[in-house]
PDB file of C-alpha atoms in Angstrom:
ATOM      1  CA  UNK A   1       0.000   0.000   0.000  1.00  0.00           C
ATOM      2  CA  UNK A   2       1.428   3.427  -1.134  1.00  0.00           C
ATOM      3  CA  UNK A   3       1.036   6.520   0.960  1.00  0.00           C
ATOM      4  CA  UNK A   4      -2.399   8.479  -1.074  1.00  0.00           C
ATOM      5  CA  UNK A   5      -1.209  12.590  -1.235  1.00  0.00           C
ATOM      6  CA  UNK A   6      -1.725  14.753   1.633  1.00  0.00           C
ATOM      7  CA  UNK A   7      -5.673  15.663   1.537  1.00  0.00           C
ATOM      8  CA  UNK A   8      -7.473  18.563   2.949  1.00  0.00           C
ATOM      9  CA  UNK A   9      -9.594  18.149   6.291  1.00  0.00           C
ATOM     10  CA  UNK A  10     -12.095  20.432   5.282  1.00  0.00           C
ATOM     11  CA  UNK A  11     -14.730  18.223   5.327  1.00  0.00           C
ATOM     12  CA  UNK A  12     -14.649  17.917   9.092  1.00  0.00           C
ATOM     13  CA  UNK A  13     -13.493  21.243  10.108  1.00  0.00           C
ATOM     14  CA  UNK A  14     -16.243  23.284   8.875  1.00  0.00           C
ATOM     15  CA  UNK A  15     -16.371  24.957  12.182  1.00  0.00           C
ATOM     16  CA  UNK A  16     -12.816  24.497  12.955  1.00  0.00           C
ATOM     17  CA  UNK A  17     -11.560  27.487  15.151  1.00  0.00           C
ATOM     18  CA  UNK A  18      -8.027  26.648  14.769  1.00  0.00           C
ATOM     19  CA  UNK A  19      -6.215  27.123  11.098  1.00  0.00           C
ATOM     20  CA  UNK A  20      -2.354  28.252   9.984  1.00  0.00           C
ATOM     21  CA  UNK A  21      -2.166  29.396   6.071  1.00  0.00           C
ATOM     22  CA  UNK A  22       1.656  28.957   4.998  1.00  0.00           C
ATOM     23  CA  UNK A  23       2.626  29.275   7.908  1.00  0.00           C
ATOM     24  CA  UNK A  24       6.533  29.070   8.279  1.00  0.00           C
ATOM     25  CA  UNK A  25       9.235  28.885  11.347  1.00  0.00           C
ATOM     26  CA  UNK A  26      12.658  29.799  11.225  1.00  0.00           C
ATOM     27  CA  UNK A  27      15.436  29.086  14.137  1.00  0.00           C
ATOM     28  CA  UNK A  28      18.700  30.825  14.261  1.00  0.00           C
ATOM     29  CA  UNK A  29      17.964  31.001  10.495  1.00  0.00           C
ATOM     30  CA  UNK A  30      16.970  27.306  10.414  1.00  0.00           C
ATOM     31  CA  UNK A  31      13.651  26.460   8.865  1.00  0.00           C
ATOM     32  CA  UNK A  32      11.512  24.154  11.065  1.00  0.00           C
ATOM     33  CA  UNK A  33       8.302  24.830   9.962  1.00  0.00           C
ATOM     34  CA  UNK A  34       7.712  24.804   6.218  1.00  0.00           C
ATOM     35  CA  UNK A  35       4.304  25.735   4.568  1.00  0.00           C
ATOM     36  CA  UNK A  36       2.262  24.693   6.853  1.00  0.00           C
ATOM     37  CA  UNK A  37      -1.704  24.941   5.881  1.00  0.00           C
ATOM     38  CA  UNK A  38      -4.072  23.056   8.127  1.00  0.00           C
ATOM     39  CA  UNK A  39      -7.323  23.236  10.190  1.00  0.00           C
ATOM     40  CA  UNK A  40      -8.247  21.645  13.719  1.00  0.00           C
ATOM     41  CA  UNK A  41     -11.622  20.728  14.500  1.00  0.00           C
ATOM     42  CA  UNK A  42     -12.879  22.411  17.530  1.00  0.00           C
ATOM     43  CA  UNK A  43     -14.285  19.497  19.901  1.00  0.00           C
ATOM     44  CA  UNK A  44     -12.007  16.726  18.005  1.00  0.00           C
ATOM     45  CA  UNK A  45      -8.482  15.042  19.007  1.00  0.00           C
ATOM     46  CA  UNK A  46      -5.956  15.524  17.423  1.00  0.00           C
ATOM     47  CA  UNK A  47      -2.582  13.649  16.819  1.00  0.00           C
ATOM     48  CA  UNK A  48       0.812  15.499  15.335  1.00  0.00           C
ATOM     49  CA  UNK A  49       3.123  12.235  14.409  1.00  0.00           C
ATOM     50  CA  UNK A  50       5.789  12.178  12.719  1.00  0.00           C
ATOM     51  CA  UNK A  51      10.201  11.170  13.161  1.00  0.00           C
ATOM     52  CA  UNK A  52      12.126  13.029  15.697  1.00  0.00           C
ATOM     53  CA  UNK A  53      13.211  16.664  14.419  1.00  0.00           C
ATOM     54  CA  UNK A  54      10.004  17.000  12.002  1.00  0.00           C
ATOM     55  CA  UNK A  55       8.430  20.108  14.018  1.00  0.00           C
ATOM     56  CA  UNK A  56       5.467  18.338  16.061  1.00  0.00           C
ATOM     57  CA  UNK A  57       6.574  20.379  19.059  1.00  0.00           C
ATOM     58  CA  UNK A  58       7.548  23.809  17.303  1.00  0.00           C
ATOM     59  CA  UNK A  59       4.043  23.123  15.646  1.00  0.00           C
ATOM     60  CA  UNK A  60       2.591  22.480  19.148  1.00  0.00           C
ATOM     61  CA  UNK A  61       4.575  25.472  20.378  1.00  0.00           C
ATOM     62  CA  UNK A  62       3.103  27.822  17.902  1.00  0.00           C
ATOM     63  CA  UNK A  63      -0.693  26.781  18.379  1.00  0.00           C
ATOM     64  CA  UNK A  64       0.278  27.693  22.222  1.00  0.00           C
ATOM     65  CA  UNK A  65       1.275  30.963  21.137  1.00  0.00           C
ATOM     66  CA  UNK A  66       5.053  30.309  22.477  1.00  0.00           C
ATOM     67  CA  UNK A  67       6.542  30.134  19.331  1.00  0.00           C
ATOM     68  CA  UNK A  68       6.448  33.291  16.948  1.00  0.00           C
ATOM     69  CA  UNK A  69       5.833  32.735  13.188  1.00  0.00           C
ATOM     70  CA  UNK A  70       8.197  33.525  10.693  1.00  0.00           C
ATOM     71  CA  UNK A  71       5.623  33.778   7.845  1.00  0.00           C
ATOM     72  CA  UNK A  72       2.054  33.182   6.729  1.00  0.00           C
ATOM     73  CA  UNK A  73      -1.049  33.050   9.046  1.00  0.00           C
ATOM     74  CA  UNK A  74      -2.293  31.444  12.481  1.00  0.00           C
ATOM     75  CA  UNK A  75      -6.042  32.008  13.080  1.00  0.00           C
ATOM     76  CA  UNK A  76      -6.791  30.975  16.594  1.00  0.00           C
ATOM     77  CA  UNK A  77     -10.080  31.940  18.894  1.00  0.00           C
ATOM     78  CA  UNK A  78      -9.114  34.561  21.523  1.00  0.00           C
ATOM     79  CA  UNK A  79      -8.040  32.304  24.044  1.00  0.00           C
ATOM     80  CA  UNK A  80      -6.357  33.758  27.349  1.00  0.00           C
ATOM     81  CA  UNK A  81      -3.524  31.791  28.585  1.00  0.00           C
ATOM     82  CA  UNK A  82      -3.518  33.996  32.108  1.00  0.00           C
ATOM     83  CA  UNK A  83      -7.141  33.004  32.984  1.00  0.00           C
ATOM     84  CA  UNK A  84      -6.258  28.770  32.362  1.00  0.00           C
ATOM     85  CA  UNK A  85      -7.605  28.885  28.782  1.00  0.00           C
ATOM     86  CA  UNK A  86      -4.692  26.856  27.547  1.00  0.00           C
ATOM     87  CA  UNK A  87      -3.922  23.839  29.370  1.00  0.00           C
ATOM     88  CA  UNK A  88      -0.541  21.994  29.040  1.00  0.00           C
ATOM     89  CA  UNK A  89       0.626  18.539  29.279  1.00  0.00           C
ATOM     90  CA  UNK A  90       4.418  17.663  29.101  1.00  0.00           C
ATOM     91  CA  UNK A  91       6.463  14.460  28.617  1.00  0.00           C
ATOM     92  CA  UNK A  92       7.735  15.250  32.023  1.00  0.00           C
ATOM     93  CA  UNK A  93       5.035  15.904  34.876  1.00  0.00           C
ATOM     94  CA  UNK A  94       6.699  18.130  36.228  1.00  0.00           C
ATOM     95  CA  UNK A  95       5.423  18.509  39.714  1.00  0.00           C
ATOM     96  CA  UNK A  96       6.991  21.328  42.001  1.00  0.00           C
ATOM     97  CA  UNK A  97       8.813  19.004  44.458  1.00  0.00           C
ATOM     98  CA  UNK A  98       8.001  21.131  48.036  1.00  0.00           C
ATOM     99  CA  UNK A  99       3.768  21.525  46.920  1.00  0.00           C
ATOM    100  CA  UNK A 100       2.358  17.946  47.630  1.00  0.00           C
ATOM    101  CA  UNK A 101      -0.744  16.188  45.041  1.00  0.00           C
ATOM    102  CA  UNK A 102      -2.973  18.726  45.455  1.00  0.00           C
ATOM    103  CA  UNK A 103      -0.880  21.892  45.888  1.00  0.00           C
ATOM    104  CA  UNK A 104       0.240  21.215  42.575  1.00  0.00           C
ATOM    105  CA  UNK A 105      -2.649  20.213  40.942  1.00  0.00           C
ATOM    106  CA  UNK A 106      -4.396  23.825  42.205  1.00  0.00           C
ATOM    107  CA  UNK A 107      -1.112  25.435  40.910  1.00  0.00           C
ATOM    108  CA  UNK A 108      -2.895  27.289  37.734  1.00  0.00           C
ATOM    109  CA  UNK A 109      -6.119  28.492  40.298  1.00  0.00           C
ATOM    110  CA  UNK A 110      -3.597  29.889  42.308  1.00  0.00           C
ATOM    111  CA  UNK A 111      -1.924  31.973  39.974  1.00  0.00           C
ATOM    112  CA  UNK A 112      -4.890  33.042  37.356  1.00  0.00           C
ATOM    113  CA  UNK A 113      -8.231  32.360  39.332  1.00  0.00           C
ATOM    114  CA  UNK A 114      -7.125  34.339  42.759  1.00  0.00           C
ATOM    115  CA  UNK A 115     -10.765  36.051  43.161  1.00  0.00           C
ATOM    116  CA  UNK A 116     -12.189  31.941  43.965  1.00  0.00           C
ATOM    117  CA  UNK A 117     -12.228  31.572  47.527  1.00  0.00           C
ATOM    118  CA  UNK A 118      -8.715  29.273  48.355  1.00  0.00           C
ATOM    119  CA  UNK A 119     -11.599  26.458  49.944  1.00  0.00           C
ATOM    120  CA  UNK A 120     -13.066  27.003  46.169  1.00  0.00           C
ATOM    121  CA  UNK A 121      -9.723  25.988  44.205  1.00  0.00           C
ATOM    122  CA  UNK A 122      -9.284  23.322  46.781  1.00  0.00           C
ATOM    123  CA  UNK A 123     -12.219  21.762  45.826  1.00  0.00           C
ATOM    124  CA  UNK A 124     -11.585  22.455  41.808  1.00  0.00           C
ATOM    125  CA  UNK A 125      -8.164  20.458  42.795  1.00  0.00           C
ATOM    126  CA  UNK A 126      -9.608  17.472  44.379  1.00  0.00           C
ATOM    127  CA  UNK A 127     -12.148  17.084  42.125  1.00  0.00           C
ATOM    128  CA  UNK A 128      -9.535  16.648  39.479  1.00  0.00           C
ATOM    129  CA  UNK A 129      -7.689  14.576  41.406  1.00  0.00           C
ATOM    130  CA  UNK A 130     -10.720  12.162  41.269  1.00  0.00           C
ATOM    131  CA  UNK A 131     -11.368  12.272  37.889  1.00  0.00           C
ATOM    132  CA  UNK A 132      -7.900  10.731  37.538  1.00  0.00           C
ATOM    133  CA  UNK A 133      -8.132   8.666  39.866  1.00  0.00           C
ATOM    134  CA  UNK A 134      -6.146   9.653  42.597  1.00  0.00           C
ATOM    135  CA  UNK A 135      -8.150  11.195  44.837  1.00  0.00           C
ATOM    136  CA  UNK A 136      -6.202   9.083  47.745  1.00  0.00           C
ATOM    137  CA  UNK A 137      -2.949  11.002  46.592  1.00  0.00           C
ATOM    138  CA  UNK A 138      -3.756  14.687  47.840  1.00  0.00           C
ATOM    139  CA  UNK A 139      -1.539  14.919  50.511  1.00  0.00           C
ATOM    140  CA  UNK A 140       1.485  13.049  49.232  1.00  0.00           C
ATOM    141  CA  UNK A 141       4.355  14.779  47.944  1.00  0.00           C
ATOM    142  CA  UNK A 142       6.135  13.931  44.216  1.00  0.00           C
ATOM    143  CA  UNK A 143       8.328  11.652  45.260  1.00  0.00           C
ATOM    144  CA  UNK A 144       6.028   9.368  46.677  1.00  0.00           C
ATOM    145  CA  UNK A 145       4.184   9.524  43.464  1.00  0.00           C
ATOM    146  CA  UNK A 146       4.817   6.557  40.853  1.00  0.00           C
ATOM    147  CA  UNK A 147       5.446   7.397  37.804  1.00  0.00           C
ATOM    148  CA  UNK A 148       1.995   6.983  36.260  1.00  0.00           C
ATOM    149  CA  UNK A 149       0.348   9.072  39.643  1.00  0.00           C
ATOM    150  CA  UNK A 150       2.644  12.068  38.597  1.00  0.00           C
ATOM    151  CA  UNK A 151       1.353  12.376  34.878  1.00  0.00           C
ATOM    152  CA  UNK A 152      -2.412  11.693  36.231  1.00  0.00           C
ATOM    153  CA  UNK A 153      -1.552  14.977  38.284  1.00  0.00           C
ATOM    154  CA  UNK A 154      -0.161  16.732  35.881  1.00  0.00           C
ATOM    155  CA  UNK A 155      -3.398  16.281  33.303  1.00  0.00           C
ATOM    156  CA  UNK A 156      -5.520  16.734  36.817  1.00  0.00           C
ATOM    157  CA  UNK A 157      -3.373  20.595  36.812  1.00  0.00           C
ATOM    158  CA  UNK A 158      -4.029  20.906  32.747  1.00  0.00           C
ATOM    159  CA  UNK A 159      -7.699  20.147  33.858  1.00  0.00           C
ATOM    160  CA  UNK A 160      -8.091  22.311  36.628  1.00  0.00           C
ATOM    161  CA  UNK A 161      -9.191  25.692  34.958  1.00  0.00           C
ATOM    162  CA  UNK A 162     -11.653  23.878  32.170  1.00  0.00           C
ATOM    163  CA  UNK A 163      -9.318  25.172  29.564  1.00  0.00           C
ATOM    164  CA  UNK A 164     -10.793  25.544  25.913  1.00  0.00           C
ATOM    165  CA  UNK A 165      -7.726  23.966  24.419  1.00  0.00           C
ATOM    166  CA  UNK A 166      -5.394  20.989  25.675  1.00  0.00           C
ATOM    167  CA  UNK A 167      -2.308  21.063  24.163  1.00  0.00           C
ATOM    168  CA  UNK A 168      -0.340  17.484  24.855  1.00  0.00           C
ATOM    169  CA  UNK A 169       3.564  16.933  23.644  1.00  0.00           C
ATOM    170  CA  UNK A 170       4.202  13.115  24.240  1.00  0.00           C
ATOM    171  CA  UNK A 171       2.655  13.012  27.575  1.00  0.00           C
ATOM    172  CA  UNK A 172       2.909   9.072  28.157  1.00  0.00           C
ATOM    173  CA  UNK A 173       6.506   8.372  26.184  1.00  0.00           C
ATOM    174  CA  UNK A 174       8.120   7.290  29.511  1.00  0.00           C
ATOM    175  CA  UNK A 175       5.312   4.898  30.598  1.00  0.00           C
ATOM    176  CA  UNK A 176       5.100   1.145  30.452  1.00  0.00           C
ATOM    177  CA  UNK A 177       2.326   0.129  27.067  1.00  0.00           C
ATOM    178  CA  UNK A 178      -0.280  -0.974  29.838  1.00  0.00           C
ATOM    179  CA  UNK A 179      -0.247   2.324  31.872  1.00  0.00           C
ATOM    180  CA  UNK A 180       0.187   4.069  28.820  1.00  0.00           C
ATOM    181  CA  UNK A 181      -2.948   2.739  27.113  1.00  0.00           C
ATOM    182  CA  UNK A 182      -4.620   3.475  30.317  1.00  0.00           C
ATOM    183  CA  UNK A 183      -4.087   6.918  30.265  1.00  0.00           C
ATOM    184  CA  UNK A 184      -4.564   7.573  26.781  1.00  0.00           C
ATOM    185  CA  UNK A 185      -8.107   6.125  27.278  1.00  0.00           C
ATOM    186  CA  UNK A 186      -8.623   8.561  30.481  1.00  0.00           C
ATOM    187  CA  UNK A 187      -7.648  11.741  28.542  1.00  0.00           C
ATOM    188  CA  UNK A 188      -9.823  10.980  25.638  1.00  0.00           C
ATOM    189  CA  UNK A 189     -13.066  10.213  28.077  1.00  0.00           C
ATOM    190  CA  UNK A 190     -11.933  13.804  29.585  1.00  0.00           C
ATOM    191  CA  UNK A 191     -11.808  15.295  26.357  1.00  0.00           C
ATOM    192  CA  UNK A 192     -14.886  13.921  25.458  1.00  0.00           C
ATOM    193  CA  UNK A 193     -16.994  14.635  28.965  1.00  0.00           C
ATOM    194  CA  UNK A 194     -16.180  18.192  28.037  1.00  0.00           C
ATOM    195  CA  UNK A 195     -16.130  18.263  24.386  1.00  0.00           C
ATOM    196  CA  UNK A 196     -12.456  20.230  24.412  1.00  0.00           C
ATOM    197  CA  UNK A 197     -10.289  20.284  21.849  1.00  0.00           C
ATOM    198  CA  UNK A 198      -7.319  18.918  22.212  1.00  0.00           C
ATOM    199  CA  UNK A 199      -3.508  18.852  19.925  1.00  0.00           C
ATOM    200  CA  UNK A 200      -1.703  15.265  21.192  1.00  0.00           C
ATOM    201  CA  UNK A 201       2.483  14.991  19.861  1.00  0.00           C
ATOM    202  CA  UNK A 202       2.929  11.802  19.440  1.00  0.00           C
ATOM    203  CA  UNK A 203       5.786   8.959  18.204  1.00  0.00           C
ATOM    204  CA  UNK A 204       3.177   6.062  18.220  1.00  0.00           C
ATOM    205  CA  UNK A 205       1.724   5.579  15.247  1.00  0.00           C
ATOM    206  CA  UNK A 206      -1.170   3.017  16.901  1.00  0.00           C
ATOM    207  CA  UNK A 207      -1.512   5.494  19.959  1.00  0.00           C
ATOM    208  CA  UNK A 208      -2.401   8.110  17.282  1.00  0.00           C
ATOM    209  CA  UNK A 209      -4.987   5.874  15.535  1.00  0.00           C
ATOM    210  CA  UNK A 210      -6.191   4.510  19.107  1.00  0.00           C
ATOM    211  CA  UNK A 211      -7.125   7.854  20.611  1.00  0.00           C
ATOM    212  CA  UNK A 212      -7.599  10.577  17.770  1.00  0.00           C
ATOM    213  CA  UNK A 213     -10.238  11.774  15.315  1.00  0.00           C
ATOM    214  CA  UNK A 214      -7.789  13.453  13.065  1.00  0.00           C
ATOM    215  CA  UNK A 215      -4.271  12.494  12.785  1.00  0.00           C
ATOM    216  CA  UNK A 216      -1.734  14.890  10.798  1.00  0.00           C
ATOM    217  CA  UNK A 217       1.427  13.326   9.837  1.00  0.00           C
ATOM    218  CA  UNK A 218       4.710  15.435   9.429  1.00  0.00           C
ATOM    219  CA  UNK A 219       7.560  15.210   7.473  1.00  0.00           C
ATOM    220  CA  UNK A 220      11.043  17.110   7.344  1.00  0.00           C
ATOM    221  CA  UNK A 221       8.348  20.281   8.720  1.00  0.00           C
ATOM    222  CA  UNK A 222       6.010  19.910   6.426  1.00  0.00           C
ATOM    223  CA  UNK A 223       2.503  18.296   6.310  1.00  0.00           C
ATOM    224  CA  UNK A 224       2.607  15.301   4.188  1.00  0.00           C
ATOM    225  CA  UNK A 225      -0.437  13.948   5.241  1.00  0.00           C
ATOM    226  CA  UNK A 226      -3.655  13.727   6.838  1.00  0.00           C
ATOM    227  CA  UNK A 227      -6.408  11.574   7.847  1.00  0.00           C
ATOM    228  CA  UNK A 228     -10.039  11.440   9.462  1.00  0.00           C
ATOM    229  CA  UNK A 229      -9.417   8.437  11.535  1.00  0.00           C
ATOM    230  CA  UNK A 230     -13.080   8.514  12.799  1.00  0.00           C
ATOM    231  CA  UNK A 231     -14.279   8.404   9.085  1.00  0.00           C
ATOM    232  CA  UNK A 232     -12.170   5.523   8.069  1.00  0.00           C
ATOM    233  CA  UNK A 233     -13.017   3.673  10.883  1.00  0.00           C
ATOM    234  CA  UNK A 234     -16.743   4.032  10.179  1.00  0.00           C
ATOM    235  CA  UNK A 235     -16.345   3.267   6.760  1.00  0.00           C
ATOM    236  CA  UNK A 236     -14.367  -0.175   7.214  1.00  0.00           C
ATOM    237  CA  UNK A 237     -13.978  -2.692  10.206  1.00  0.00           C
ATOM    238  CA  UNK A 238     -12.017  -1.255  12.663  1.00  0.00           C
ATOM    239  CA  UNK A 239      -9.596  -4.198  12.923  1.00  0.00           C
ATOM    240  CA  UNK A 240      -8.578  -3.906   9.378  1.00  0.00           C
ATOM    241  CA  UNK A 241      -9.076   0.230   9.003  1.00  0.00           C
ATOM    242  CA  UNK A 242      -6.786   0.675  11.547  1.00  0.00           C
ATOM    243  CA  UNK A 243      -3.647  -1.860   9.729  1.00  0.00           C
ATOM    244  CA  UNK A 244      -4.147  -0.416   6.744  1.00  0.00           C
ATOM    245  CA  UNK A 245      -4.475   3.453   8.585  1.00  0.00           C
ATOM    246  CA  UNK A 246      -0.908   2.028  10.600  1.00  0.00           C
ATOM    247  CA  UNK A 247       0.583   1.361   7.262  1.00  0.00           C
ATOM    248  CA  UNK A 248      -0.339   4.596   5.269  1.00  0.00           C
ATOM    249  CA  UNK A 249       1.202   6.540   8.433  1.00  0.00           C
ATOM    250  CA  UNK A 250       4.574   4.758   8.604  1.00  0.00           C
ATOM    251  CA  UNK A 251       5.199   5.065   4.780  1.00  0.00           C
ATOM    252  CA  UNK A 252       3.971   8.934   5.298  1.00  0.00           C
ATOM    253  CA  UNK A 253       6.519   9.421   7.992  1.00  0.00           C
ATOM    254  CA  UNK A 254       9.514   7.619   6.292  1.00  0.00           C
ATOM    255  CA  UNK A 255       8.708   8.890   2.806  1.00  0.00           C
ATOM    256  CA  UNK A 256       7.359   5.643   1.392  1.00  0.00           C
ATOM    257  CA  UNK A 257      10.651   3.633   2.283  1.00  0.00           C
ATOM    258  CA  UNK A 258       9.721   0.280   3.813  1.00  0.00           C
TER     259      UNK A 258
END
């Protein structure tokens, strides 16, 4: 199977809120980002893959308004990233080592949402903390946190202000397949119990097709394709849609070399 030419997404962003028109990056006179045109459906998941170096994170960067543009246009809804609109999830959680579970987790209340009564944002916290599942955890510091209890309090901080976007750059890389399966399904049932949308970096091609509607696939900073996994899932058995969706991705990423 040969990798079919990048195709628009139009057909399911019709009321995307999120688009970049040629958009271009350049580093220390380095070009990252190349041309980039694309829309993201508000409400959806969506998954950046792509090799190492491609631009996945500038790209991710950029929609979080920390990376400048070198060239084209970004249209974006006015989204405030000092009042919690933007939430962030990193590879690494990390957790401020002297604030324990819930200290952290009420982190972004504390500095954007000061006029809520402190017994307010404590509440916010800990109900965050239940939704992923570790509710038990408030009063323990980081380092008595697994591995797995750290990143469910960092997305329990992303959470915390009901942000309009979640932005995620390879948030479960250092976790074992189980745990990271398991947390993949708890941010999409998030996403979904509050119909956000949501921008996932990811190096796992079946993670991408597991978790996404959308899935854009980048190349040597450019788009060089992209795919409505919920359509081609509906339109096939999911068994086989997603082999042959696993296969058009890897030859996308490695530019058709097997």
């Amino acid at each position: 199977m040969t990798s079919s030419a990048p195709e628009s997404l139009s057909s399911v962003t019709e009321n995307s809120s999120i688009r970049l028109q040629a958009v271009d990056v350049r580093i220390d006179e380095r070009s990252i980002l190349r041309r980039i045109s694309t829309s993201v459906a508000t409400g959806k998941i969506t998954s950046l893959v792509g090799p190492s170096g491609c631009g996945k994170t500038t790209m991710l960067r950029v929609l979080a308004g920390l990376q400048p543009i070198s060239g084209g246009k970004l249209s974006m809804p006015s989204l405030d990233m000092t009042r919690g609109e933007v939430g962030f999830v990193f590879q690494a959680p990390g957790l401020l080592r002297w604030l324990n579970a819930l200290q952290n987790v009420t982190l972004p209340l504390d500095l954007c949402s000061r006029e809520l009564p402190k017994s307010e944002r404590l509440e916010l916290g800990q109900q965050r903390l239940s939704e992923v599942q570790i509710a038990d955890a408030a009063d323990l510091m980081p380092r008595q946190l697994s591995g797995g209890m750290q990143m469910r309090a960092s997305i329990a901080r992303a959470l915390v202000t009901e942000p309009k976007l979640l932005l995620l750059d390879e948030p479960f890389a250092a976790l074992d397949d189980v745990l990271r399966r398991q947390l993949g399904q708890l941010v999409v049932t998030l996403c979904r119990q509050r119909q956000l949308t949501a921008i996932m970096v990811t190096h796992g091609i079946a993670e991408a097709i597991d978790l996404s509607d959308n899935v854009i696939v980048m190349r040597d900073g450019q788009i060089v394709d992209e795919i409505d996994v919920a359509k081609e899932k509906t339109s096939a058995g999911d068994a086989k849609s997603s082999a042959e969706l696993h296969e058009r991705i890897y030859l996308a990423m490695s530019g058709g070399h097997v």
